[in-house]
mmCIF file with all atom_site columns, C-alpha atoms in Angstrom:
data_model
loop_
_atom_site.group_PDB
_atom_site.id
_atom_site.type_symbol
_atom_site.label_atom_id
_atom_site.label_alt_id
_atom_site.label_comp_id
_atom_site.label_asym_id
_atom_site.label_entity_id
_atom_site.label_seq_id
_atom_site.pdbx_PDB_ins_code
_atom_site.Cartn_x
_atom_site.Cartn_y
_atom_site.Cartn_z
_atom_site.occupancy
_atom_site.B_iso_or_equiv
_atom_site.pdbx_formal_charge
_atom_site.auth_seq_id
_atom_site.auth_comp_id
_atom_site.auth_asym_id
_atom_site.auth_atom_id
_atom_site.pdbx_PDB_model_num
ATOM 1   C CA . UNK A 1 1   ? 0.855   -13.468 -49.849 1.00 0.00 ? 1   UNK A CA 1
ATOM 2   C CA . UNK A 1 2   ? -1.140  -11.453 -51.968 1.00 0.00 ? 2   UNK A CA 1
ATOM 3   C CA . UNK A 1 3   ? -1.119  -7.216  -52.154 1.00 0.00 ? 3   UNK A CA 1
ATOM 4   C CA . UNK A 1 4   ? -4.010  -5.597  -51.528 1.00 0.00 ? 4   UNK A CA 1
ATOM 5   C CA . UNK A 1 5   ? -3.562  -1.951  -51.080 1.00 0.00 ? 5   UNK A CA 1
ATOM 6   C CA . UNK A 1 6   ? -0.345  0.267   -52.377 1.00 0.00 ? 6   UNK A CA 1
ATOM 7   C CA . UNK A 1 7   ? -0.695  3.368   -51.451 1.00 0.00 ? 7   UNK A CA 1
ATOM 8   C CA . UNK A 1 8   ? 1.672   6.312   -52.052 1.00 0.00 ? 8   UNK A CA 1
ATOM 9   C CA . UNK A 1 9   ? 1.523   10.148  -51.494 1.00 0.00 ? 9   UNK A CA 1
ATOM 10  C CA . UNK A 1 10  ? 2.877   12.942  -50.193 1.00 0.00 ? 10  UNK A CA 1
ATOM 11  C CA . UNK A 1 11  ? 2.506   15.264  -47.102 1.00 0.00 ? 11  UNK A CA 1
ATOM 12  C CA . UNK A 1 12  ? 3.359   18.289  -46.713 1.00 0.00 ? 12  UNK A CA 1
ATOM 13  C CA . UNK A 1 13  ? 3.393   21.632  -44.602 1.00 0.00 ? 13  UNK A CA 1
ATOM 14  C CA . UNK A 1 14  ? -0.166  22.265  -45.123 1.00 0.00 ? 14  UNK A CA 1
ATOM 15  C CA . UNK A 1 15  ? -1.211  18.942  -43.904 1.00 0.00 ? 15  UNK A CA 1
ATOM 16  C CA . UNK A 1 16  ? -0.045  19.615  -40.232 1.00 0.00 ? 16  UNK A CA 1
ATOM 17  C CA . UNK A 1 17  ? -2.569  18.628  -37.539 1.00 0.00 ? 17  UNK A CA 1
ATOM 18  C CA . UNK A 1 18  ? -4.813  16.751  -40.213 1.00 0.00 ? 18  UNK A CA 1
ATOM 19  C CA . UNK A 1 19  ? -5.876  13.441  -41.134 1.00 0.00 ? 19  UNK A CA 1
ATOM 20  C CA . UNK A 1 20  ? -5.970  11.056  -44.429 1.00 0.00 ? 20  UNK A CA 1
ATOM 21  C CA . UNK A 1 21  ? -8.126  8.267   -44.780 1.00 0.00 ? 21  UNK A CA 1
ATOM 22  C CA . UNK A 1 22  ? -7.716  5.547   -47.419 1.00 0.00 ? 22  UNK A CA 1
ATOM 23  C CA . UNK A 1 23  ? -10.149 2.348   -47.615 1.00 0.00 ? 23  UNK A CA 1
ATOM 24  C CA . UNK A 1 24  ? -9.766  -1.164  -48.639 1.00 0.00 ? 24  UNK A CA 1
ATOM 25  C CA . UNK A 1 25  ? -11.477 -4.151  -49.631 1.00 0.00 ? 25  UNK A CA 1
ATOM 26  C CA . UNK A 1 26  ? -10.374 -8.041  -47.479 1.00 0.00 ? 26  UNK A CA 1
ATOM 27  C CA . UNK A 1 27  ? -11.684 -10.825 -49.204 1.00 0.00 ? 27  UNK A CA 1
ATOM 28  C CA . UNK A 1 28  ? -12.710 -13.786 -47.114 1.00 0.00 ? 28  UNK A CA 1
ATOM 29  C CA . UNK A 1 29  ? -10.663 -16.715 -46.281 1.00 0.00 ? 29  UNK A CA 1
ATOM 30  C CA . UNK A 1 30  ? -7.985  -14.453 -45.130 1.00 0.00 ? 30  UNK A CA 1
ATOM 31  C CA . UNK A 1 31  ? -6.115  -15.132 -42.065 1.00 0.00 ? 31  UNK A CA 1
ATOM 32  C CA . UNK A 1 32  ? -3.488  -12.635 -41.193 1.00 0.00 ? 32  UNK A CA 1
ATOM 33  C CA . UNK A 1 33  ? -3.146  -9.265  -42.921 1.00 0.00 ? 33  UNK A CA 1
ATOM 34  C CA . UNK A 1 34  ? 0.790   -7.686  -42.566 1.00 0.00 ? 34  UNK A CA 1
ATOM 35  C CA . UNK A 1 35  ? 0.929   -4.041  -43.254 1.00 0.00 ? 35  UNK A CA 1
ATOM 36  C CA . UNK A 1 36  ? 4.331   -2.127  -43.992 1.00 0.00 ? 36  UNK A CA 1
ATOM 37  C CA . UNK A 1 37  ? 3.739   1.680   -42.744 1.00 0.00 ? 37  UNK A CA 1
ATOM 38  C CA . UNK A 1 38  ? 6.811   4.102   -43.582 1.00 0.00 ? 38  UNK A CA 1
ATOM 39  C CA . UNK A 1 39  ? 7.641   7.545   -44.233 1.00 0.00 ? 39  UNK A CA 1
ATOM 40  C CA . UNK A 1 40  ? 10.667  9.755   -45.281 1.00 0.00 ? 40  UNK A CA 1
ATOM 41  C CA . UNK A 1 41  ? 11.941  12.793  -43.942 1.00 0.00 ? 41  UNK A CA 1
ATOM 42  C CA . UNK A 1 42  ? 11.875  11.459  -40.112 1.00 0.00 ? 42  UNK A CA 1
ATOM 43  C CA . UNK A 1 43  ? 13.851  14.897  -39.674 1.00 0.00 ? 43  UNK A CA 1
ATOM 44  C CA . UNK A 1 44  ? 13.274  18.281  -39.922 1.00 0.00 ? 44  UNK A CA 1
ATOM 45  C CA . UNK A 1 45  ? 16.576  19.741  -41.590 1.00 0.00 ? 45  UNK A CA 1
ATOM 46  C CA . UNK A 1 46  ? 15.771  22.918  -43.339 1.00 0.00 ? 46  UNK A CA 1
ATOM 47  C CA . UNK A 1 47  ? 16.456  25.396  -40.773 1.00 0.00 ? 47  UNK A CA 1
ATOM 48  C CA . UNK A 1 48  ? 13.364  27.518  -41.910 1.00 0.00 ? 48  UNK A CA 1
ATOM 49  C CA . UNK A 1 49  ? 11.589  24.550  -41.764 1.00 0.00 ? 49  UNK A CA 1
ATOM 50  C CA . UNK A 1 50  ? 12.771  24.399  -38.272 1.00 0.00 ? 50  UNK A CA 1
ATOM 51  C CA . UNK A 1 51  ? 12.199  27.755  -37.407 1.00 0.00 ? 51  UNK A CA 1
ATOM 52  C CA . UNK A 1 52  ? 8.421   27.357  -38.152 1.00 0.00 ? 52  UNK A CA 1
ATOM 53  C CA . UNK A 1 53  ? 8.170   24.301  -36.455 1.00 0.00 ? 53  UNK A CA 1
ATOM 54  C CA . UNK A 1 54  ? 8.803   26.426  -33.387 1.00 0.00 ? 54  UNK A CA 1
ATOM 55  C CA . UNK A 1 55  ? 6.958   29.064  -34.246 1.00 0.00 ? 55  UNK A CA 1
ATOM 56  C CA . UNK A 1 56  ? 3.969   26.705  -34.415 1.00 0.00 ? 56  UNK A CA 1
ATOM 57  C CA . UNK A 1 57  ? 4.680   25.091  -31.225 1.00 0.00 ? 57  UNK A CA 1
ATOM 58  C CA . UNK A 1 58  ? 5.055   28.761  -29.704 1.00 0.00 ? 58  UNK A CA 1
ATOM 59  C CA . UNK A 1 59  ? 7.792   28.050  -27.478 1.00 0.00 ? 59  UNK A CA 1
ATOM 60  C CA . UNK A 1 60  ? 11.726  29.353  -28.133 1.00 0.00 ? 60  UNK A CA 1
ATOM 61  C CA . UNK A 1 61  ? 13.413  26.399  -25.704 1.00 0.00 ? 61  UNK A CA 1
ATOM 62  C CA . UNK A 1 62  ? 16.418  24.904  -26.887 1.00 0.00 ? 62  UNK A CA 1
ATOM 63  C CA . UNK A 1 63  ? 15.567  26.270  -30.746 1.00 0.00 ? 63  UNK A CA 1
ATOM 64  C CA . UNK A 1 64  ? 19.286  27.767  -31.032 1.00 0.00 ? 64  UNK A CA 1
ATOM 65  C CA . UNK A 1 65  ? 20.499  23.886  -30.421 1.00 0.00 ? 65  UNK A CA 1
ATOM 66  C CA . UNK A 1 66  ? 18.002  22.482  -33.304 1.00 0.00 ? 66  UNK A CA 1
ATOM 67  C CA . UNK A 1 67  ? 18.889  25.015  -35.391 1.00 0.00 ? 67  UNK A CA 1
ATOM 68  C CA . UNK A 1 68  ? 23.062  24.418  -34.981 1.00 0.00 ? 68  UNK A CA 1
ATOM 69  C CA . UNK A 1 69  ? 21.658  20.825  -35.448 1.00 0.00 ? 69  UNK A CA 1
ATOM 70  C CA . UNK A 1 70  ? 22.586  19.451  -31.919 1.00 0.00 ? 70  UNK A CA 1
ATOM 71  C CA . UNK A 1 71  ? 19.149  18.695  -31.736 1.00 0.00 ? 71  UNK A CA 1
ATOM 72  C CA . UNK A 1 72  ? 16.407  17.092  -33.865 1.00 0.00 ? 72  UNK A CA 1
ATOM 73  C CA . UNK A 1 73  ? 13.032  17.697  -34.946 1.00 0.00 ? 73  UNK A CA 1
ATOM 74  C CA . UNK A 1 74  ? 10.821  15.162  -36.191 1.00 0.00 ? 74  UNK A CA 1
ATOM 75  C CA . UNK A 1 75  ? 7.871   14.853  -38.331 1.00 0.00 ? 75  UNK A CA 1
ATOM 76  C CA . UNK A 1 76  ? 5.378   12.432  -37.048 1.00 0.00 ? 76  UNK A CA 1
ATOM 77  C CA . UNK A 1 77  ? 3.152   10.682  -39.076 1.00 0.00 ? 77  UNK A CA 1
ATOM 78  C CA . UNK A 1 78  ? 0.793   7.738   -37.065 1.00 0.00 ? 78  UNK A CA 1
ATOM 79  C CA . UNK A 1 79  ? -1.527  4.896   -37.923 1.00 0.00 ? 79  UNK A CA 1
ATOM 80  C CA . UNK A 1 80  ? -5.208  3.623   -37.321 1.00 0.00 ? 80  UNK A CA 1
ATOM 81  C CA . UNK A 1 81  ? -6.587  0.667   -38.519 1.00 0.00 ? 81  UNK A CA 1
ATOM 82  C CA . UNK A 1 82  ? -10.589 0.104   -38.796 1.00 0.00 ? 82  UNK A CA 1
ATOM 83  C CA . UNK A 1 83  ? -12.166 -2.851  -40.065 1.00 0.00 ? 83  UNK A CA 1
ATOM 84  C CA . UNK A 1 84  ? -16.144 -2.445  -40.886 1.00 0.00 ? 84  UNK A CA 1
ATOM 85  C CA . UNK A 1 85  ? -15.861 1.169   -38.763 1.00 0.00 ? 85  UNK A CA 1
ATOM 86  C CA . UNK A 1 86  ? -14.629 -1.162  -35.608 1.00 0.00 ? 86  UNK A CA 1
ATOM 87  C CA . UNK A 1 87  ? -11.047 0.168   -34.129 1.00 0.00 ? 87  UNK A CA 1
ATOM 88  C CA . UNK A 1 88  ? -8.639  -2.651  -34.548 1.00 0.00 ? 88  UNK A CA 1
ATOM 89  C CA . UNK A 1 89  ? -5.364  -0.480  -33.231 1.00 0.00 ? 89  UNK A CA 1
ATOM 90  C CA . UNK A 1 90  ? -2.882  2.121   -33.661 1.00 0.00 ? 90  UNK A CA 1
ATOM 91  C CA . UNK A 1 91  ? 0.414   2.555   -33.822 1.00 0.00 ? 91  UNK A CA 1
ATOM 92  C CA . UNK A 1 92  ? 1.037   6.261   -32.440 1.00 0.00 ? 92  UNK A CA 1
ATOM 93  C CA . UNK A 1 93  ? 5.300   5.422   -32.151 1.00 0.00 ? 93  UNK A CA 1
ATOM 94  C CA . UNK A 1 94  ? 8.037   7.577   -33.145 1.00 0.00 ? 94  UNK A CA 1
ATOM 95  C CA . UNK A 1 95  ? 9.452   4.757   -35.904 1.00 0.00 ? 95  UNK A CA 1
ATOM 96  C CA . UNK A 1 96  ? 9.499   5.739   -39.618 1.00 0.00 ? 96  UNK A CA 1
ATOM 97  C CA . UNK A 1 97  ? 9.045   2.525   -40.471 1.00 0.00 ? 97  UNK A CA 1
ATOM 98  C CA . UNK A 1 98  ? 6.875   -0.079  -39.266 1.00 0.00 ? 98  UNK A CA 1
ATOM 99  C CA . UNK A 1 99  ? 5.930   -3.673  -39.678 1.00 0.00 ? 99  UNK A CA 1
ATOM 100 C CA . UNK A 1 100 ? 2.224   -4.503  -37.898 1.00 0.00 ? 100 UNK A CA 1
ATOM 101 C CA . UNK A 1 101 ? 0.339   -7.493  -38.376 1.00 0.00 ? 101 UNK A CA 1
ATOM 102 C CA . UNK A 1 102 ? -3.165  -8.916  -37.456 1.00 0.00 ? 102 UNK A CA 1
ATOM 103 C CA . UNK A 1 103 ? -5.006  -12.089 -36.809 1.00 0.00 ? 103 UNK A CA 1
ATOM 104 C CA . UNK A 1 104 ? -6.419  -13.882 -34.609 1.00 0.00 ? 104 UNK A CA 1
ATOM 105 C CA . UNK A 1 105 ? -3.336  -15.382 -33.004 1.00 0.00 ? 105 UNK A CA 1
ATOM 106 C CA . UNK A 1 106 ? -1.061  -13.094 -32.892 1.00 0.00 ? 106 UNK A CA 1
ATOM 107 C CA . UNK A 1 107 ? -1.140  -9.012  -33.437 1.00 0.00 ? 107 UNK A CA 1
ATOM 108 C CA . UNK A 1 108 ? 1.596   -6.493  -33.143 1.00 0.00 ? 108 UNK A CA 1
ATOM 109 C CA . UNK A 1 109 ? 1.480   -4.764  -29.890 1.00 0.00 ? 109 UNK A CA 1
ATOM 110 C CA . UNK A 1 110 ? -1.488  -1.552  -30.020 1.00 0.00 ? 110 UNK A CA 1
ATOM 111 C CA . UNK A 1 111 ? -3.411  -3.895  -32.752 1.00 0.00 ? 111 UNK A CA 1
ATOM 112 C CA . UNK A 1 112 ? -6.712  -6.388  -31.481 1.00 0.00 ? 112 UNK A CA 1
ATOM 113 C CA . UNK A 1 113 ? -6.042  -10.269 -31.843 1.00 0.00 ? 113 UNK A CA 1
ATOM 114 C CA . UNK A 1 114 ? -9.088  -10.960 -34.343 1.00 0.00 ? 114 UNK A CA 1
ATOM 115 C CA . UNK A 1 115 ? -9.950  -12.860 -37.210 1.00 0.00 ? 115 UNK A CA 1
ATOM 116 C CA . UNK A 1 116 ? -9.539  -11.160 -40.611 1.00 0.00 ? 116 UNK A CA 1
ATOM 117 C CA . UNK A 1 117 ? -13.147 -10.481 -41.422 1.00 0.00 ? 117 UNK A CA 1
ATOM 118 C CA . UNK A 1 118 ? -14.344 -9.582  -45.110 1.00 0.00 ? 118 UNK A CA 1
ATOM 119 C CA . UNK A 1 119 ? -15.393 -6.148  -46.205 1.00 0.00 ? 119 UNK A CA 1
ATOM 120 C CA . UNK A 1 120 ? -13.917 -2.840  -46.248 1.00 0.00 ? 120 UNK A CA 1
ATOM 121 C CA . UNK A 1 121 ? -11.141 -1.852  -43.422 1.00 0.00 ? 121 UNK A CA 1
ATOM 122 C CA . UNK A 1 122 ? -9.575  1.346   -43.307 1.00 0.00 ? 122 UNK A CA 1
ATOM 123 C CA . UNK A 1 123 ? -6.202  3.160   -42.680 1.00 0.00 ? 123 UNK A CA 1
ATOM 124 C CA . UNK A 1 124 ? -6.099  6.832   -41.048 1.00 0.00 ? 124 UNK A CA 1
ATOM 125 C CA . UNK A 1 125 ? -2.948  7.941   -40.873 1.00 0.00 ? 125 UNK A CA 1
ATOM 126 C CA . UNK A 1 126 ? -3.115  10.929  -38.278 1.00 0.00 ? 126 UNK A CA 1
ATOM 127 C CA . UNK A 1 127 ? -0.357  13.806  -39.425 1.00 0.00 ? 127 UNK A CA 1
ATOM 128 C CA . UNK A 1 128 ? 0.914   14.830  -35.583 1.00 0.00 ? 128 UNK A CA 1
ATOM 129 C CA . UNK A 1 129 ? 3.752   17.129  -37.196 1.00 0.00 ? 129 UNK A CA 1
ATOM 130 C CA . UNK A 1 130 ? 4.335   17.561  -41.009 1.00 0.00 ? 130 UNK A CA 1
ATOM 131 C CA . UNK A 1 131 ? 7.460   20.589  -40.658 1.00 0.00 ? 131 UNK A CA 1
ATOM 132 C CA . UNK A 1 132 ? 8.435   19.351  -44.069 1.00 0.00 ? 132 UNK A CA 1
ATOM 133 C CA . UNK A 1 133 ? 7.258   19.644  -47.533 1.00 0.00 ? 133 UNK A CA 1
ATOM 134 C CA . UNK A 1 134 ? 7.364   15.762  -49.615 1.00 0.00 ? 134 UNK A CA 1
ATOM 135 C CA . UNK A 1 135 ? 7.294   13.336  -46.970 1.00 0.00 ? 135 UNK A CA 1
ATOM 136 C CA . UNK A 1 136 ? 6.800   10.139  -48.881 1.00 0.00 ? 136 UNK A CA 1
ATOM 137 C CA . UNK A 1 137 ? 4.670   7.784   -47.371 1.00 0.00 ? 137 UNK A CA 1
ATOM 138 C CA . UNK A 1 138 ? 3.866   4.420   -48.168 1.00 0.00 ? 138 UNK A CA 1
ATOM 139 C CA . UNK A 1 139 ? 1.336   1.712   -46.858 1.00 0.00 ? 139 UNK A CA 1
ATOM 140 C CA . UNK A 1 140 ? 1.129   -1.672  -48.054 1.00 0.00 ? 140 UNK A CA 1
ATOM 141 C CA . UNK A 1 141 ? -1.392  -4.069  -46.829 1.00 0.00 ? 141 UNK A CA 1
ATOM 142 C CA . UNK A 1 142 ? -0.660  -7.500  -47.682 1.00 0.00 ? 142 UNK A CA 1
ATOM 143 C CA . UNK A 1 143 ? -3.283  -10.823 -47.154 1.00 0.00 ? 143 UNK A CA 1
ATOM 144 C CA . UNK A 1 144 ? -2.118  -13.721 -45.490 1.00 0.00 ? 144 UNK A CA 1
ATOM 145 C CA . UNK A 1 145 ? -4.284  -17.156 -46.574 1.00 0.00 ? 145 UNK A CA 1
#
């Protein structure tokens, strides 16, 4: 199993509602690519933080609750997956962390069964709601010969 993309950054407030692409190179002979997807900061626990988030979402329900902390707001961060500008999947879930694999036999549910082709892929991961500032993602794409 051999590493092919490490990627690390950070999101924050400003990113809300945007979208990050990163490419990467599959060499041939490859059949099964495993990508780990996760993220800190799954909650929102600043309470100005939490304040805003409800300011942004322009509604007042239930924000006395989230801000005693009965309830919990969460920063969503998803993932698409394009080989040679083709959609291969998505995985638009709630989970901070995520395991997802590829190939022609078996894919993780929201991903195409295909065979690992050559070229450059690419990972977009869609920021749904970034209420917090340093949310540490990380994304690494692993080849499977």
């Amino acid at each position: 199993m051999e590493e092919i993309l490490n990627w690390n950054l950070k999101i924050n407030k400003g990113d809300n509602k945007t979208q990050i692409k990163k490419s990467f190179r599959v060499n041939s002979g490859i059949q099964k690519l495993k990508i780990e997807f996760s993220y800190s900061n799954e909650f929102v626990e600043k309470k100005e933080d939490i304040k805003q988030a409800f300011d942004l979402k322009e509604t007042r329900i239930l924000e006395d609750e989230f801000l005693k902390g009965y309830n919990k707001i969460n920063n969503l961060i998803t993932m698409s997956i394009y080989c040679k500008e083709t959609y291969v999947g998505c995985a638009h879930r709630h989970d901070s962390k995520q395991n997802i694999v590829i190939s022609e036999f078996e894919s993780t549910p929201g991903f195409i069964k295909m065979p690992i082709e050559d070229g450059e892929w690419q990972i977009i991961l869609s920021v749904h709601a970034a209420y917090s500032d340093n949310i540490c993602v990380k994304v690494l794409v692993k080849e499977i010969i």
